[in-house]
mmCIF file of C-alpha atoms in Angstrom:
data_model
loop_
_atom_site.group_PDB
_atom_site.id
_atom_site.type_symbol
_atom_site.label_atom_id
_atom_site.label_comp_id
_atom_site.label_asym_id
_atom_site.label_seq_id
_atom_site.Cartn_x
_atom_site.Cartn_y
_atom_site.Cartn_z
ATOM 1 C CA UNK A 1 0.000 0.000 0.000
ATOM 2 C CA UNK A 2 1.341 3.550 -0.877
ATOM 3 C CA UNK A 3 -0.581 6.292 0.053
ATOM 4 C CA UNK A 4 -4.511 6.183 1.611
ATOM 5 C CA UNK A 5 -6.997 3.420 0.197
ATOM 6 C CA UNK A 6 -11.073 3.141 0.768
ATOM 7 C CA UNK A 7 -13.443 0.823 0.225
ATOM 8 C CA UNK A 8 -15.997 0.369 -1.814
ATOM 9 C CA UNK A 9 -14.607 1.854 -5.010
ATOM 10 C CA UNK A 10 -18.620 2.071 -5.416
ATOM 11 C CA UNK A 11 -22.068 0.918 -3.306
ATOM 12 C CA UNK A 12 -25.373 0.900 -4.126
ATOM 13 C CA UNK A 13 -27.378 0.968 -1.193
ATOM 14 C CA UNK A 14 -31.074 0.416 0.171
ATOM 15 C CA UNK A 15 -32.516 3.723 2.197
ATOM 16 C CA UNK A 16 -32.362 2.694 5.677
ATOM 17 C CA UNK A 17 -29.048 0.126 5.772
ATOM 18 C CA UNK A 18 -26.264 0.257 7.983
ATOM 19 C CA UNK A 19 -22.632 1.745 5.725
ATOM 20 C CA UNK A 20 -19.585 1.581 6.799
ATOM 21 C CA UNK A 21 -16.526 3.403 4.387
ATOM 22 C CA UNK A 22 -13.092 2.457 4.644
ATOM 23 C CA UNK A 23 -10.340 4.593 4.654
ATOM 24 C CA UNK A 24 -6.311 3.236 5.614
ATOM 25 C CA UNK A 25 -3.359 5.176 5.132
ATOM 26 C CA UNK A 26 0.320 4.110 5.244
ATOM 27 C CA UNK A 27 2.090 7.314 5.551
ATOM 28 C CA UNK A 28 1.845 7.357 9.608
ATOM 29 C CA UNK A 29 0.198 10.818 9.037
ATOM 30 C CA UNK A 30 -1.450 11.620 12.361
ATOM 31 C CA UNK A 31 -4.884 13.891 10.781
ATOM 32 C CA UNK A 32 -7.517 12.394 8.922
ATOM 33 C CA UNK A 33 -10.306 13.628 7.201
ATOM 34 C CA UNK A 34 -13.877 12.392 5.779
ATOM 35 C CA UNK A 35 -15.221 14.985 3.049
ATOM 36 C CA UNK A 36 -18.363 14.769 0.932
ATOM 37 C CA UNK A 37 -18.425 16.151 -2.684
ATOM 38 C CA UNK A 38 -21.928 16.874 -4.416
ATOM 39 C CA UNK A 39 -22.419 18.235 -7.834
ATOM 40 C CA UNK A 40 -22.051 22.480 -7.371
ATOM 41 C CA UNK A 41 -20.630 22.448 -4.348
ATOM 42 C CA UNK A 42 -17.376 22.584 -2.701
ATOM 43 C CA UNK A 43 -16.047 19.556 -0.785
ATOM 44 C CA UNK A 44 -17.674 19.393 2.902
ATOM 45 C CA UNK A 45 -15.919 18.508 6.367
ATOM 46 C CA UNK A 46 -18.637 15.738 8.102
ATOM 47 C CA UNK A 47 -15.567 14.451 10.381
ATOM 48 C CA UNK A 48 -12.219 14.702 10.862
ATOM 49 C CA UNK A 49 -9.472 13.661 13.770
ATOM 50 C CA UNK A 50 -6.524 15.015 14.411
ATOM 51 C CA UNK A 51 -4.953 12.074 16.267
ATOM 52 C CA UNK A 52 -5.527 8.340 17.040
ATOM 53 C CA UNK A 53 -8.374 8.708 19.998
ATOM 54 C CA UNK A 54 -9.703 12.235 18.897
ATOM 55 C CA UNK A 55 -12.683 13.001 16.611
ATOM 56 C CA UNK A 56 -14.179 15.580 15.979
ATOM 57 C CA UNK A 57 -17.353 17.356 13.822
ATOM 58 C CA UNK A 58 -17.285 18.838 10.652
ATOM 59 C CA UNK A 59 -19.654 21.175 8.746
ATOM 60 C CA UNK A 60 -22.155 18.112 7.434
ATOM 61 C CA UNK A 61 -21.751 15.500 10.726
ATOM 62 C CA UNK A 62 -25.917 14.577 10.702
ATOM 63 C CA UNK A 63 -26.203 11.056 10.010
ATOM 64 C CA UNK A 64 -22.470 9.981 9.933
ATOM 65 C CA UNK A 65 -20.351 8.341 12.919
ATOM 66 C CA UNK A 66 -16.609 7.755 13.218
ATOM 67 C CA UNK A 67 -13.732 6.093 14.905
ATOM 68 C CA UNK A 68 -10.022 6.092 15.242
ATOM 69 C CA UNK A 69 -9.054 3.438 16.737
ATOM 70 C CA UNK A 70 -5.120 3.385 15.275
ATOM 71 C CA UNK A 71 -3.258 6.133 13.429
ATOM 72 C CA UNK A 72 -3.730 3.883 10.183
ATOM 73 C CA UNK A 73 -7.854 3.586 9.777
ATOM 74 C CA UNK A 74 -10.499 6.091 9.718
ATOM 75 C CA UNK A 75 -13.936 4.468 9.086
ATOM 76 C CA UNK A 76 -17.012 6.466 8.352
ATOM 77 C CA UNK A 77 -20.310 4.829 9.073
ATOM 78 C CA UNK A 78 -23.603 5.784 7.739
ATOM 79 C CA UNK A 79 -26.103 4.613 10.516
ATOM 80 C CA UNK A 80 -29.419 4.640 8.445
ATOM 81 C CA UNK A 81 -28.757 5.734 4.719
ATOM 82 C CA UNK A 82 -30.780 8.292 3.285
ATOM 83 C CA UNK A 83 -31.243 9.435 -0.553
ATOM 84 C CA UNK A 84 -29.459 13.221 0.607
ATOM 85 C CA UNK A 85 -26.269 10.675 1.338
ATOM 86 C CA UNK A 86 -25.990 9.831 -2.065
ATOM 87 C CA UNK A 87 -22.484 11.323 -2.773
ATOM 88 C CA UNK A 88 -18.651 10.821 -3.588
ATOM 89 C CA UNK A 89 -16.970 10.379 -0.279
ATOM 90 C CA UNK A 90 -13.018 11.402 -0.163
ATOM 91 C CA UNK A 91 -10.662 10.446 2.852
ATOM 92 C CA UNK A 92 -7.692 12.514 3.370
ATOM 93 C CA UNK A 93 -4.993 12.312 5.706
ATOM 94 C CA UNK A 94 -2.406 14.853 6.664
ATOM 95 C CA UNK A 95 0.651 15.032 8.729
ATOM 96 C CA UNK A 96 -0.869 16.991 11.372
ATOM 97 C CA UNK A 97 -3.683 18.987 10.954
ATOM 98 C CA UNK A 98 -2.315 22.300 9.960
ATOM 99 C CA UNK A 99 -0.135 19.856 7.067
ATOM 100 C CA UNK A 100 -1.545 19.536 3.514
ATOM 101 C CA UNK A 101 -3.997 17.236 3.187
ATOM 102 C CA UNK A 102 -3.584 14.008 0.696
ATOM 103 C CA UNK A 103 -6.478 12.477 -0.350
ATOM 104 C CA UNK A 104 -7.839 8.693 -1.343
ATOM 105 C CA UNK A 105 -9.765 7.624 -4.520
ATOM 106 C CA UNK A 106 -13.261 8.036 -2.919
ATOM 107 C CA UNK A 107 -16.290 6.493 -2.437
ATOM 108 C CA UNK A 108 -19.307 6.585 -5.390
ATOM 109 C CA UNK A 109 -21.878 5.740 -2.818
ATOM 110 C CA UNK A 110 -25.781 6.041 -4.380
ATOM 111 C CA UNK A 111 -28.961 5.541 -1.751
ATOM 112 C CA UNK A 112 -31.905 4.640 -3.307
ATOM 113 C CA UNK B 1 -20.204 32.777 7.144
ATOM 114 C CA UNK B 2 -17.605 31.957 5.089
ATOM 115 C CA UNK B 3 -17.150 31.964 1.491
ATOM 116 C CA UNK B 4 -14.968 30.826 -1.659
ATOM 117 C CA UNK B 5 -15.597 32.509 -4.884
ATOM 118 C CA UNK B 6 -14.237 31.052 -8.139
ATOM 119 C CA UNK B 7 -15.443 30.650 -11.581
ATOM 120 C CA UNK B 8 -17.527 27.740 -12.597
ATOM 121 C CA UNK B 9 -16.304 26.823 -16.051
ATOM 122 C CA UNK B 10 -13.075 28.350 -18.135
ATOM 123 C CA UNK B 11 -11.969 27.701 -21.353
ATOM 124 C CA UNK B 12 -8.481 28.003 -23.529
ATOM 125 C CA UNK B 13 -6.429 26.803 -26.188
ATOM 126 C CA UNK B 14 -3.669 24.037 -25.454
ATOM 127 C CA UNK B 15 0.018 26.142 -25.426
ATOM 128 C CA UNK B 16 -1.920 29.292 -24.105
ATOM 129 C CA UNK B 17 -1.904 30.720 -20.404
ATOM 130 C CA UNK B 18 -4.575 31.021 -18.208
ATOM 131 C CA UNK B 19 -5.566 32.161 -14.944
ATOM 132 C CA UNK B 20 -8.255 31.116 -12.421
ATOM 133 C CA UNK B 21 -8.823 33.628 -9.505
ATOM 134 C CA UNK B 22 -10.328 32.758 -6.753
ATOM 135 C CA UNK B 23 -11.744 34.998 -3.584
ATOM 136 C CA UNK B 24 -12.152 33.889 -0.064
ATOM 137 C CA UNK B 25 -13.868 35.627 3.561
ATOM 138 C CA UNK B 26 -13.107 33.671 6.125
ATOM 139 C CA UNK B 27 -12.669 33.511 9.825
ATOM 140 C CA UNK B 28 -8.982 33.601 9.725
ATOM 141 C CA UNK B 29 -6.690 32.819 7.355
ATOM 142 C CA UNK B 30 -3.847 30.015 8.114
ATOM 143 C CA UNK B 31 -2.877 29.715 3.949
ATOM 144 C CA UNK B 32 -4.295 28.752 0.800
ATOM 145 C CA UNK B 33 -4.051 25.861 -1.341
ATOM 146 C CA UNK B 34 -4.972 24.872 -4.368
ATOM 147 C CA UNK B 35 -5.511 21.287 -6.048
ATOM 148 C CA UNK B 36 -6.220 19.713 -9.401
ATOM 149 C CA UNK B 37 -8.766 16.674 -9.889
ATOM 150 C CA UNK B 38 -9.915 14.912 -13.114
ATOM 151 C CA UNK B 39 -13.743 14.069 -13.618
ATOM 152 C CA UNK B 40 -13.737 11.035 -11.578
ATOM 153 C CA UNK B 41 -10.437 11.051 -9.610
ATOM 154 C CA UNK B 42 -9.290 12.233 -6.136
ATOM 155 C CA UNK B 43 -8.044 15.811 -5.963
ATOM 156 C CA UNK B 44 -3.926 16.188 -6.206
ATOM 157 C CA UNK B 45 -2.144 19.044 -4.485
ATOM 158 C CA UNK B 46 -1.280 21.739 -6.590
ATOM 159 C CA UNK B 47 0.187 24.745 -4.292
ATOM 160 C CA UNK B 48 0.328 26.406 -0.641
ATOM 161 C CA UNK B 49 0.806 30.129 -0.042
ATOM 162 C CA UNK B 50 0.840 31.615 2.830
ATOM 163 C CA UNK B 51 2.431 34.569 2.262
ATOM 164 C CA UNK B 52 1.992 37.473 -0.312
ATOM 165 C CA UNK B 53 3.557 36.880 -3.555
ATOM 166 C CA UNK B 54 4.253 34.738 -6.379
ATOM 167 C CA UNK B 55 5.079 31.274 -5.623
ATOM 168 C CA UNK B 56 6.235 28.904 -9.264
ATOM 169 C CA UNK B 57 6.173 25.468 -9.724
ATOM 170 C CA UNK B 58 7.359 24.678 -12.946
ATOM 171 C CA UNK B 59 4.374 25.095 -15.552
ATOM 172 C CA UNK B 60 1.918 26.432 -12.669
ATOM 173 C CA UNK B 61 2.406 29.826 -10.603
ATOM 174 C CA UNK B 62 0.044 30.740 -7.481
ATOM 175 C CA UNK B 63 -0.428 34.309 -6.147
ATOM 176 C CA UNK B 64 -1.653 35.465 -2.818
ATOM 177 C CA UNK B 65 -2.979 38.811 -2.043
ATOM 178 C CA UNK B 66 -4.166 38.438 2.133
ATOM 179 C CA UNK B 67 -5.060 42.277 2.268
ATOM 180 C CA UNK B 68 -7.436 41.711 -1.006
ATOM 181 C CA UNK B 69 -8.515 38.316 -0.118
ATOM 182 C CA UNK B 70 -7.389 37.106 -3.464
ATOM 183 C CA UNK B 71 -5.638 34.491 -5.166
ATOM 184 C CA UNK B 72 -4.709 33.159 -8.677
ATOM 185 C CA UNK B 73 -3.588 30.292 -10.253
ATOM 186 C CA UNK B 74 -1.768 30.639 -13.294
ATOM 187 C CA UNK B 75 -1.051 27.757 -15.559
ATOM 188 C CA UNK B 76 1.281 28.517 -18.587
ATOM 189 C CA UNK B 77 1.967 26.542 -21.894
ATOM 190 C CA UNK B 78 -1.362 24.642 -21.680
ATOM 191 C CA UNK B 79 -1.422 20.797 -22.079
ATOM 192 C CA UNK B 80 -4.794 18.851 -22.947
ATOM 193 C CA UNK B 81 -4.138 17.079 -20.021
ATOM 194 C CA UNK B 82 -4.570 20.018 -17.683
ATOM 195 C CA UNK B 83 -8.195 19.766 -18.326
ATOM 196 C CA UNK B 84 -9.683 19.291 -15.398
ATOM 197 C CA UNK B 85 -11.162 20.939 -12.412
ATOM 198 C CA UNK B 86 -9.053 23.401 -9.660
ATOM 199 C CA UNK B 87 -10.084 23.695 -6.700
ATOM 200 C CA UNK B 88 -9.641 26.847 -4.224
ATOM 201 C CA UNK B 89 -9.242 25.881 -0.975
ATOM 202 C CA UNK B 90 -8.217 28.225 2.313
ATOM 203 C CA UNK B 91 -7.608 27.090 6.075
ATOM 204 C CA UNK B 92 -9.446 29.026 8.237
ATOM 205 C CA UNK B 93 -8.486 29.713 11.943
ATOM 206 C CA UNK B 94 -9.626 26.272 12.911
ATOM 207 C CA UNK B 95 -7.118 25.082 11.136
ATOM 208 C CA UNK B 96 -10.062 23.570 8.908
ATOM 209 C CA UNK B 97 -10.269 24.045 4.674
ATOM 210 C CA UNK B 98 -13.005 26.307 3.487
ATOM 211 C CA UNK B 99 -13.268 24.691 -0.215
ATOM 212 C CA UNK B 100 -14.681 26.809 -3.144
ATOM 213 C CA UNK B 101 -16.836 24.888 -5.674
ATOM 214 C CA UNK B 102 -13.982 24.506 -8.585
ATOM 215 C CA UNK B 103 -13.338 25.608 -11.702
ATOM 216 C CA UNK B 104 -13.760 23.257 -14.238
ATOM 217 C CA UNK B 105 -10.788 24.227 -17.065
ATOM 218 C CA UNK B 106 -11.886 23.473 -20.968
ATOM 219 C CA UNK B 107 -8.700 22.833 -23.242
ATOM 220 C CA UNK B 108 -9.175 23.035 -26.519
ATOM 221 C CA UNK B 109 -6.759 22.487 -29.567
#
């Protein structure tokens, strides 16, 4: 691995189901960062954490939980999908959180 | 509240220069960056200013005016594959990024 990885690539998903996004990096960077980008708009903060243990909200954190339980994962987890979470999620990881941030293919997620 | 200003949609001709300007308010100002991203693809990192001035990286030059709010990002000797979309992004005194909505760049032979 070289650089940050998620997973799905893509998901279709029933209104209502339980989501969990991937996101590992291998660069030992201590801040992460979940963004979501919609068609129009710039790319939103819904979480972020500046170090294993921390969290904390972004501007868009209704609907979405996280964890950091290691420097290297930062899951995202959609607790009852709705159609307004149909998105492109991007994970993004920085050396510390005043660092440019680096960010991961995304996530093509639809809610129907 | 906050705010990121660019233009939607530009459009030159490949081996031309252009420039994409982008204005910001914010609740402090901790430096601006800018990134690249193809339709379908993650955004790259493009530049970081912080302070006033011209900063060049090869083919692409960023400017930063703090006292005007303003930046640009100039990108010389056009290729068709700098089509894509730039993104204007500053870090407010949260230390979080304040993202405008892009510019989507149109090269054309």
């Amino acid at each position: 691995i070289a650089g940050i990885t998620q997973a799905p690539t893509s998901q279709i998903l029933a209104a209502g189901r339980r989501m969990t996004l991937r996101c590992t990096q291998d660069m030992r960077h201590n801040a992460m960062y979940w963004y979501r980008q919609d068609l129009g708009l710039g790319l939103r903060l819904i979480h972020y954490s500046n170090t294993a243990g921390t969290t904390g909200k972004g501007e868009v954190p209704d609907g979405y939980s996280v964890s950091r339980a290691n420097t290297d994962d930062f899951p995202l987890t959609l607790a009852s999908a709705v159609p307004s979470q149909t998105s492109v999620y991007f994970c993004a990881s920085s050396a510390a959180y005043q660092e440019t941030q680096y960010f991961g293919p995304g996530t093509r997620l639809l809610v129907l | 509240g906050q705010n990121i200003d660019q233009p939607t949609e530009m459009t030159a001709t490949e081996g031309a220069i252009v420039q994409i300007n982008c204005t910001y308010q914010t609740s402090g100002f901790n430096g601006l960056f800018w990134y690249q991203q193809h339709a379908g693809e993650a955004p790259t990192f493009l530049s970081y200013n912080v302070l006033d001035g011209l900063e060049e990286k090869g083919r692409f030059s960023s400017f930063l005016s703090r006292s005007k709010g303003y930046s640009y990002l100039l990108l010389k000797e056009l290729q068709m594959k700098d089509s894509a979309s730039y993104l204007c992004a500053v870090m407010d005194s949260n230390y979080q990024l304040i993202w405008g909505a892009g510019t989507k760049l149109i090269i054309k032979p």
